[in-house]
Amino acid sequence: MNTHPTVYDAVVIGAGAGGLSAAARLVAARRKVLVVESLGRVGGRASSEQIDGFTVNIGAIAIERGGVFEETFGLLNVPLDIREPSPATVFLIDGKVINVAKGGWGMLLGTFTKQAAKIGTKFADARAGDLPEAKMSTKEWLSQYTKNETVHAIFRNLCAAIFAANDDEVPARAFLTYFAVKGAFKRFGFCPRGTVGLWNDLADGIRQAGGEIWLDAPVTQLHTQDGLASGVTVMKDGAAQRASRPAP
Ligand SMILES: Cc1cc2nc3c(=O)[nH]c(=O)nc-3n(C[C@H](O)[C@H](O)[C@H](O)COP(=O)(O)OP(=O)(O)OC[C@H]3O[C@@H](n4cnc5c(N)ncnc54)[C@H](O)[C@@H]3O)c2cc1C
């Protein structure tokens, strides 16, 4: 163990979207920052891997524009390398391309069920604050209005894509809050180099602003003093190293 701990204003554990965003904001605020990541790459669950010569995203694909994320890149003058699709979302169903931006959800659902107007009214009720009871799942909620299998498949697909869960697991409240109240992702895009490209860019920006990022460096121990986090033990190059905050 390195007995002389290196001192940082902040040690960020994990170089995923959360950790790198926090580190970017800290270095932008002129703090001395160390990011430690147990894997050999950045991005966490929003990253990409090379598989059989292809760049494969292993988690997040659609990246929101115009929000806090883009603002964070801006703080370090790192360009956000995102290609916005136009039209934003289409469904390919039974060989037909359905552009939801043009006709809205009503048009999409109206292709498959006579109950589309009723479902549309329920989306409007949700927007007005009238949400289903907390225990009702998205599947149960939808089953009240239609049994059409394609409509259920669309909702199941949305639950899987956005919440990484099944329609009988996602509460209808969460589904409606996301899609009806918050309006979901209004603008989003994809990084042409795979999602990891964004994190490599932000990691470079953090380094250029004076931050350090250690890869293949798992934190093995947290240290506390008077109930506050005071430092970490990190394995780096086969040896235990200690990184601490400045003495109070
Ligand atoms: C299949 C799937 C699809 C998704 N699609 C989208 C999408 O299209 N758009 C979107 O915005 N979001 C999407 N998400 C959600 C998004 O990927 C996550 O919300 C986000 O990546 C989480 O980031 P995080 O930093 O909180 O956690 P993580 O990405 O999990 O990062 C945590 C990091 O900490 C590291 N770590 C853990 N323990 C230690 C330790 N002891 N020492 C050092 N390092 C450690 C891990 O290796 C990891 O890199 C998707 C998620 C999944 C799973």
GROMACS .gro file of C-alpha atoms and ligand atoms in nm:
model
  301
    1MET     CA    1   0.000   0.000   0.000
    2ASN     CA    2   0.118   0.349  -0.089
    3THR     CA    3   0.123   0.503   0.260
    4HIS     CA    4   0.127   0.862   0.135
    5PRO     CA    5  -0.224   0.919   0.006
    6THR     CA    6  -0.263   1.140  -0.296
    7VAL     CA    7  -0.494   1.427  -0.214
    8TYR     CA    8  -0.790   1.525  -0.435
    9ASP     CA    9  -1.086   1.755  -0.378
   10ALA     CA   10  -1.307   1.472  -0.505
   11VAL     CA   11  -1.267   1.107  -0.596
   12VAL     CA   12  -1.539   0.985  -0.831
   13ILE     CA   13  -1.598   0.609  -0.829
   14GLY     CA   14  -1.705   0.484  -1.171
   15ALA     CA   15  -1.657   0.635  -1.517
   16GLY     CA   16  -2.016   0.577  -1.630
   17ALA     CA   17  -2.248   0.855  -1.746
   18GLY     CA   18  -2.305   0.968  -1.387
   19GLY     CA   19  -1.942   0.961  -1.275
   20LEU     CA   20  -1.799   1.133  -1.583
   21SER     CA   21  -2.072   1.400  -1.576
   22ALA     CA   22  -2.001   1.468  -1.207
   23ALA     CA   23  -1.626   1.480  -1.275
   24ALA     CA   24  -1.674   1.715  -1.573
   25ARG     CA   25  -1.872   1.956  -1.360
   26LEU     CA   26  -1.617   1.937  -1.078
   27VAL     CA   27  -1.317   2.007  -1.301
   28ALA     CA   28  -1.513   2.288  -1.467
   29ALA     CA   29  -1.549   2.431  -1.114
   30ARG     CA   30  -1.165   2.405  -1.084
   31ARG     CA   31  -1.162   2.115  -0.838
   32LYS     CA   32  -0.882   1.858  -0.835
   33VAL     CA   33  -1.059   1.538  -0.937
   34LEU     CA   34  -0.971   1.171  -0.970
   35VAL     CA   35  -1.207   0.927  -1.148
   36VAL     CA   36  -1.145   0.558  -1.079
   37GLU     CA   37  -1.301   0.290  -1.296
   38SER     CA   38  -1.276  -0.084  -1.245
   39LEU     CA   39  -1.320  -0.163  -1.617
   40GLY     CA   40  -1.065  -0.095  -1.892
   41ARG     CA   41  -1.301   0.150  -2.067
   42VAL     CA   42  -1.526   0.442  -1.984
   43GLY     CA   43  -1.904   0.470  -2.027
   44GLY     CA   44  -2.033   0.202  -1.786
   45ARG     CA   45  -2.375   0.086  -1.910
   46ALA     CA   46  -2.378   0.360  -2.176
   47SER     CA   47  -2.077   0.226  -2.363
   48SER     CA   48  -1.983   0.019  -2.668
   49GLU     CA   49  -1.766  -0.283  -2.734
   50GLN     CA   50  -1.600  -0.427  -3.046
   51ILE     CA   51  -1.758  -0.762  -3.127
   52ASP     CA   52  -1.656  -0.950  -3.445
   53GLY     CA   53  -1.537  -0.622  -3.598
   54PHE     CA   54  -1.862  -0.437  -3.523
   55THR     CA   55  -1.913  -0.155  -3.275
   56VAL     CA   56  -2.198  -0.274  -3.053
   57ASN     CA   57  -2.367  -0.050  -2.798
   58ILE     CA   58  -2.410  -0.247  -2.477
   59GLY     CA   59  -2.667  -0.017  -2.315
   60ALA     CA   60  -2.770   0.339  -2.391
   61ILE     CA   61  -2.809   0.426  -2.758
   62ALA     CA   62  -3.042   0.727  -2.776
   63ILE     CA   63  -2.883   1.033  -2.620
   64GLU     CA   64  -3.093   1.334  -2.526
   65ARG     CA   65  -3.011   1.673  -2.673
   66GLY     CA   66  -3.075   2.014  -2.527
   67GLY     CA   67  -3.062   1.904  -2.162
   68VAL     CA   68  -2.821   1.885  -1.870
   69PHE     CA   69  -2.606   1.631  -2.053
   70GLU     CA   70  -2.535   1.867  -2.343
   71GLU     CA   71  -2.480   2.151  -2.096
   72THR     CA   72  -2.217   1.939  -1.916
   73PHE     CA   73  -2.022   1.886  -2.239
   74GLY     CA   74  -2.049   2.260  -2.305
   75LEU     CA   75  -1.887   2.342  -1.970
   76LEU     CA   76  -1.564   2.181  -2.096
   77ASN     CA   77  -1.611   2.294  -2.459
   78VAL     CA   78  -1.636   1.932  -2.569
   79PRO     CA   79  -1.848   1.899  -2.888
   80LEU     CA   80  -2.143   1.660  -2.852
   81ASP     CA   81  -2.093   1.426  -3.148
   82ILE     CA   82  -2.452   1.322  -3.202
   83ARG     CA   83  -2.645   1.259  -3.522
   84GLU     CA   84  -3.014   1.342  -3.489
   85PRO     CA   85  -3.246   1.115  -3.687
   86SER     CA   86  -3.512   1.271  -3.903
   87PRO     CA   87  -3.791   1.176  -3.867
   88ALA     CA   88  -3.720   1.115  -3.498
   89THR     CA   89  -3.922   0.794  -3.453
   90VAL     CA   90  -4.085   0.562  -3.702
   91PHE     CA   91  -4.236   0.220  -3.648
   92LEU     CA   92  -4.209  -0.050  -3.915
   93ILE     CA   93  -4.520  -0.259  -3.867
   94ASP     CA   94  -4.646  -0.517  -4.117
   95GLY     CA   95  -4.420  -0.362  -4.383
   96LYS     CA   96  -4.567  -0.014  -4.326
   97VAL     CA   97  -4.352   0.277  -4.205
   98ILE     CA   98  -4.550   0.479  -3.951
   99ASN     CA   99  -4.411   0.820  -3.861
  100VAL     CA  100  -4.540   0.900  -3.512
  101ALA     CA  101  -4.424   1.262  -3.538
  102LYS     CA  102  -4.665   1.325  -3.826
  103GLY     CA  103  -4.984   1.157  -3.707
  104GLY     CA  104  -4.898   1.115  -3.340
  105TRP     CA  105  -4.974   0.818  -3.121
  106GLY     CA  106  -5.341   0.838  -3.219
  107MET     CA  107  -5.256   0.753  -3.577
  108LEU     CA  108  -5.021   0.472  -3.476
  109LEU     CA  109  -5.269   0.309  -3.239
  110GLY     CA  110  -5.565   0.389  -3.467
  111THR     CA  111  -5.416   0.154  -3.726
  112PHE     CA  112  -5.469  -0.139  -3.491
  113THR     CA  113  -5.756  -0.064  -3.253
  114LYS     CA  114  -6.087   0.119  -3.247
  115GLN     CA  115  -6.002   0.217  -2.890
  116ALA     CA  116  -5.723   0.457  -2.994
  117ALA     CA  117  -5.933   0.765  -2.911
  118LYS     CA  118  -6.005   0.628  -2.563
  119ILE     CA  119  -5.635   0.560  -2.499
  120GLY     CA  120  -5.560   0.912  -2.628
  121THR     CA  121  -5.810   1.055  -2.377
  122LYS     CA  122  -5.633   0.867  -2.096
  123PHE     CA  123  -5.299   1.017  -2.205
  124ALA     CA  124  -5.466   1.361  -2.188
  125ASP     CA  125  -5.606   1.278  -1.838
  126ALA     CA  126  -5.252   1.184  -1.728
  127ARG     CA  127  -5.122   1.516  -1.861
  128ALA     CA  128  -5.389   1.688  -1.650
  129GLY     CA  129  -5.264   1.502  -1.340
  130ASP     CA  130  -5.518   1.214  -1.336
  131LEU     CA  131  -5.286   0.912  -1.304
  132PRO     CA  132  -5.377   0.546  -1.233
  133GLU     CA  133  -5.330   0.400  -0.886
  134ALA     CA  134  -4.968   0.322  -0.794
  135LYS     CA  135  -4.990  -0.061  -0.811
  136MET     CA  136  -5.138  -0.087  -1.160
  137SER     CA  137  -4.893  -0.210  -1.422
  138THR     CA  138  -4.877  -0.072  -1.776
  139LYS     CA  139  -5.010  -0.403  -1.908
  140GLU     CA  140  -5.311  -0.398  -1.671
  141TRP     CA  141  -5.378  -0.033  -1.756
  142LEU     CA  142  -5.373  -0.098  -2.132
  143SER     CA  143  -5.581  -0.416  -2.100
  144GLN     CA  144  -5.870  -0.202  -1.974
  145TYR     CA  145  -5.893  -0.043  -2.319
  146THR     CA  146  -5.773  -0.298  -2.576
  147LYS     CA  147  -5.681  -0.661  -2.620
  148ASN     CA  148  -5.517  -0.596  -2.958
  149GLU     CA  149  -5.187  -0.787  -2.959
  150THR     CA  150  -4.997  -0.540  -3.179
  151VAL     CA  151  -5.089  -0.249  -2.950
  152HIS     CA  152  -4.974  -0.453  -2.650
  153ALA     CA  153  -4.652  -0.538  -2.835
  154ILE     CA  154  -4.586  -0.166  -2.899
  155PHE     CA  155  -4.630  -0.082  -2.530
  156ARG     CA  156  -4.419  -0.384  -2.429
  157ASN     CA  157  -4.148  -0.268  -2.668
  158LEU     CA  158  -4.154   0.086  -2.523
  159CYS     CA  159  -4.130  -0.049  -2.166
  160ALA     CA  160  -3.830  -0.262  -2.262
  161ALA     CA  161  -3.656   0.015  -2.458
  162ILE     CA  162  -3.700   0.293  -2.204
  163PHE     CA  163  -3.728   0.121  -1.864
  164ALA     CA  164  -3.542  -0.205  -1.940
  165ALA     CA  165  -3.839  -0.390  -1.786
  166ASN     CA  166  -4.152  -0.576  -1.894
  167ASP     CA  167  -4.496  -0.415  -1.930
  168ASP     CA  168  -4.628  -0.612  -1.632
  169GLU     CA  169  -4.343  -0.470  -1.420
  170VAL     CA  170  -4.349  -0.101  -1.518
  171PRO     CA  171  -4.617   0.089  -1.320
  172ALA     CA  172  -4.866   0.261  -1.553
  173ARG     CA  173  -4.798   0.579  -1.354
  174ALA     CA  174  -4.431   0.573  -1.451
  175PHE     CA  175  -4.511   0.495  -1.814
  176LEU     CA  176  -4.767   0.776  -1.844
  177THR     CA  177  -4.555   1.024  -1.653
  178TYR     CA  178  -4.267   0.957  -1.889
  179PHE     CA  179  -4.460   0.956  -2.217
  180ALA     CA  180  -4.757   1.185  -2.150
  181VAL     CA  181  -4.648   1.427  -1.879
  182LYS     CA  182  -4.278   1.478  -1.946
  183GLY     CA  183  -4.311   1.430  -2.323
  184ALA     CA  184  -4.023   1.178  -2.326
  185PHE     CA  185  -3.711   1.260  -2.526
  186LYS     CA  186  -3.812   1.552  -2.746
  187ARG     CA  187  -3.473   1.560  -2.920
  188PHE     CA  188  -3.225   1.279  -2.927
  189GLY     CA  189  -2.951   1.134  -3.143
  190PHE     CA  190  -2.686   0.867  -3.178
  191CYS     CA  191  -2.309   0.885  -3.170
  192PRO     CA  192  -2.180   0.754  -3.505
  193ARG     CA  193  -1.874   0.602  -3.329
  194GLY     CA  194  -2.093   0.414  -3.081
  195THR     CA  195  -2.204   0.563  -2.748
  196VAL     CA  196  -1.855   0.510  -2.605
  197GLY     CA  197  -1.734   0.783  -2.844
  198LEU     CA  198  -1.915   1.046  -2.635
  199TRP     CA  199  -1.756   0.928  -2.312
  200ASN     CA  200  -1.409   0.908  -2.465
  201ASP     CA  201  -1.456   1.271  -2.576
  202LEU     CA  202  -1.575   1.381  -2.231
  203ALA     CA  203  -1.292   1.185  -2.064
  204ASP     CA  204  -1.040   1.369  -2.287
  205GLY     CA  205  -1.204   1.700  -2.189
  206ILE     CA  206  -1.176   1.610  -1.820
  207ARG     CA  207  -0.806   1.523  -1.861
  208GLN     CA  208  -0.737   1.844  -2.054
  209ALA     CA  209  -0.900   2.042  -1.773
  210GLY     CA  210  -0.661   1.879  -1.523
  211GLY     CA  211  -0.865   1.580  -1.404
  212GLU     CA  212  -0.721   1.228  -1.376
  213ILE     CA  213  -0.894   0.908  -1.488
  214TRP     CA  214  -0.761   0.570  -1.384
  215LEU     CA  215  -0.893   0.269  -1.574
  216ASP     CA  216  -0.860  -0.094  -1.457
  217ALA     CA  217  -0.862   0.056  -1.108
  218PRO     CA  218  -1.133  -0.086  -0.880
  219VAL     CA  219  -1.204   0.080  -0.547
  220THR     CA  220  -1.169  -0.187  -0.279
  221GLN     CA  221  -1.230   0.016   0.033
  222LEU     CA  222  -1.399   0.339   0.143
  223HIS     CA  223  -1.256   0.526   0.441
  224THR     CA  224  -1.455   0.749   0.673
  225GLN     CA  225  -1.367   0.994   0.942
  226ASP     CA  226  -1.621   1.148   1.180
  227GLY     CA  227  -1.897   1.003   0.968
  228LEU     CA  228  -1.770   1.160   0.644
  229ALA     CA  229  -1.602   0.992   0.348
  230SER     CA  230  -1.233   1.074   0.376
  231GLY     CA  231  -1.074   0.858   0.107
  232VAL     CA  232  -1.063   0.536  -0.091
  233THR     CA  233  -0.829   0.246  -0.149
  234VAL     CA  234  -0.788   0.170  -0.518
  235MET     CA  235  -0.608  -0.121  -0.683
  236LYS     CA  236  -0.383   0.020  -0.955
  237ASP     CA  237  -0.113  -0.170  -1.145
  238GLY     CA  238  -0.145  -0.454  -0.895
  239ALA     CA  239  -0.085  -0.236  -0.589
  240ALA     CA  240  -0.319  -0.076  -0.338
  241GLN     CA  241  -0.315   0.304  -0.353
  242ARG     CA  242  -0.491   0.548  -0.130
  243ALA     CA  243  -0.657   0.869  -0.248
  244SER     CA  244  -0.793   1.111   0.010
  245ARG     CA  245  -0.961   1.444   0.050
  246PRO     CA  246  -0.765   1.732   0.195
  247ALA     CA  247  -0.734   1.737   0.575
  248PRO     CA  248  -1.020   1.944   0.725
  249LIG     C1  249  -3.004  -0.208  -2.213
  249LIG     C2  250  -3.005  -0.062  -2.170
  249LIG     C3  251  -3.044   0.035  -2.263
  249LIG     C4  252  -3.044   0.170  -2.226
  249LIG     N1  253  -3.077   0.265  -2.320
  249LIG     C5  254  -3.069   0.395  -2.289
  249LIG     C6  255  -3.085   0.495  -2.389
  249LIG     O1  256  -3.107   0.462  -2.506
  249LIG     N2  257  -3.073   0.626  -2.353
  249LIG     C7  258  -3.045   0.662  -2.223
  249LIG     O2  259  -3.033   0.783  -2.195
  249LIG     N3  260  -3.026   0.569  -2.125
  249LIG     C8  261  -3.036   0.438  -2.157
  249LIG     N4  262  -3.011   0.344  -2.060
  249LIG     C9  263  -2.981   0.388  -1.925
  249LIG    C10  264  -2.834   0.434  -1.912
  249LIG     O3  265  -2.748   0.347  -1.981
  249LIG    C11  266  -2.797   0.436  -1.763
  249LIG     O4  267  -2.893   0.513  -1.690
  249LIG    C12  268  -2.662   0.499  -1.738
  249LIG     O5  269  -2.565   0.448  -1.828
  249LIG    C13  270  -2.619   0.475  -1.593
  249LIG     O6  271  -2.499   0.544  -1.569
  249LIG     P1  272  -2.433   0.542  -1.424
  249LIG     O7  273  -2.309   0.623  -1.433
  249LIG     O8  274  -2.536   0.581  -1.322
  249LIG     O9  275  -2.402   0.389  -1.394
  249LIG     P2  276  -2.306   0.285  -1.473
  249LIG    O10  277  -2.310   0.309  -1.620
  249LIG    O11  278  -2.343   0.151  -1.422
  249LIG    O12  279  -2.161   0.325  -1.423
  249LIG    C14  280  -2.108   0.280  -1.303
  249LIG    C15  281  -1.960   0.257  -1.327
  249LIG    O13  282  -1.899   0.233  -1.201
  249LIG    C16  283  -1.802   0.132  -1.218
  249LIG     N5  284  -1.777   0.073  -1.086
  249LIG    C17  285  -1.863   0.003  -1.010
  249LIG     N6  286  -1.806  -0.033  -0.894
  249LIG    C18  287  -1.679   0.016  -0.897
  249LIG    C19  288  -1.568   0.010  -0.804
  249LIG     N7  289  -1.574  -0.053  -0.686
  249LIG     N8  290  -1.454   0.073  -0.840
  249LIG    C20  291  -1.443   0.139  -0.959
  249LIG     N9  292  -1.544   0.144  -1.049
  249LIG    C21  293  -1.661   0.084  -1.018
  249LIG    C22  294  -1.865   0.036  -1.318
  249LIG    O14  295  -1.768  -0.046  -1.383
  249LIG    C23  296  -1.931   0.135  -1.415
  249LIG    O15  297  -1.846   0.173  -1.523
  249LIG    C24  298  -3.009   0.208  -2.094
  249LIG    C25  299  -2.970   0.108  -2.002
  249LIG    C26  300  -2.966  -0.023  -2.040
  249LIG    C27  301  -2.919  -0.127  -1.939
   0.00000   0.00000   0.00000
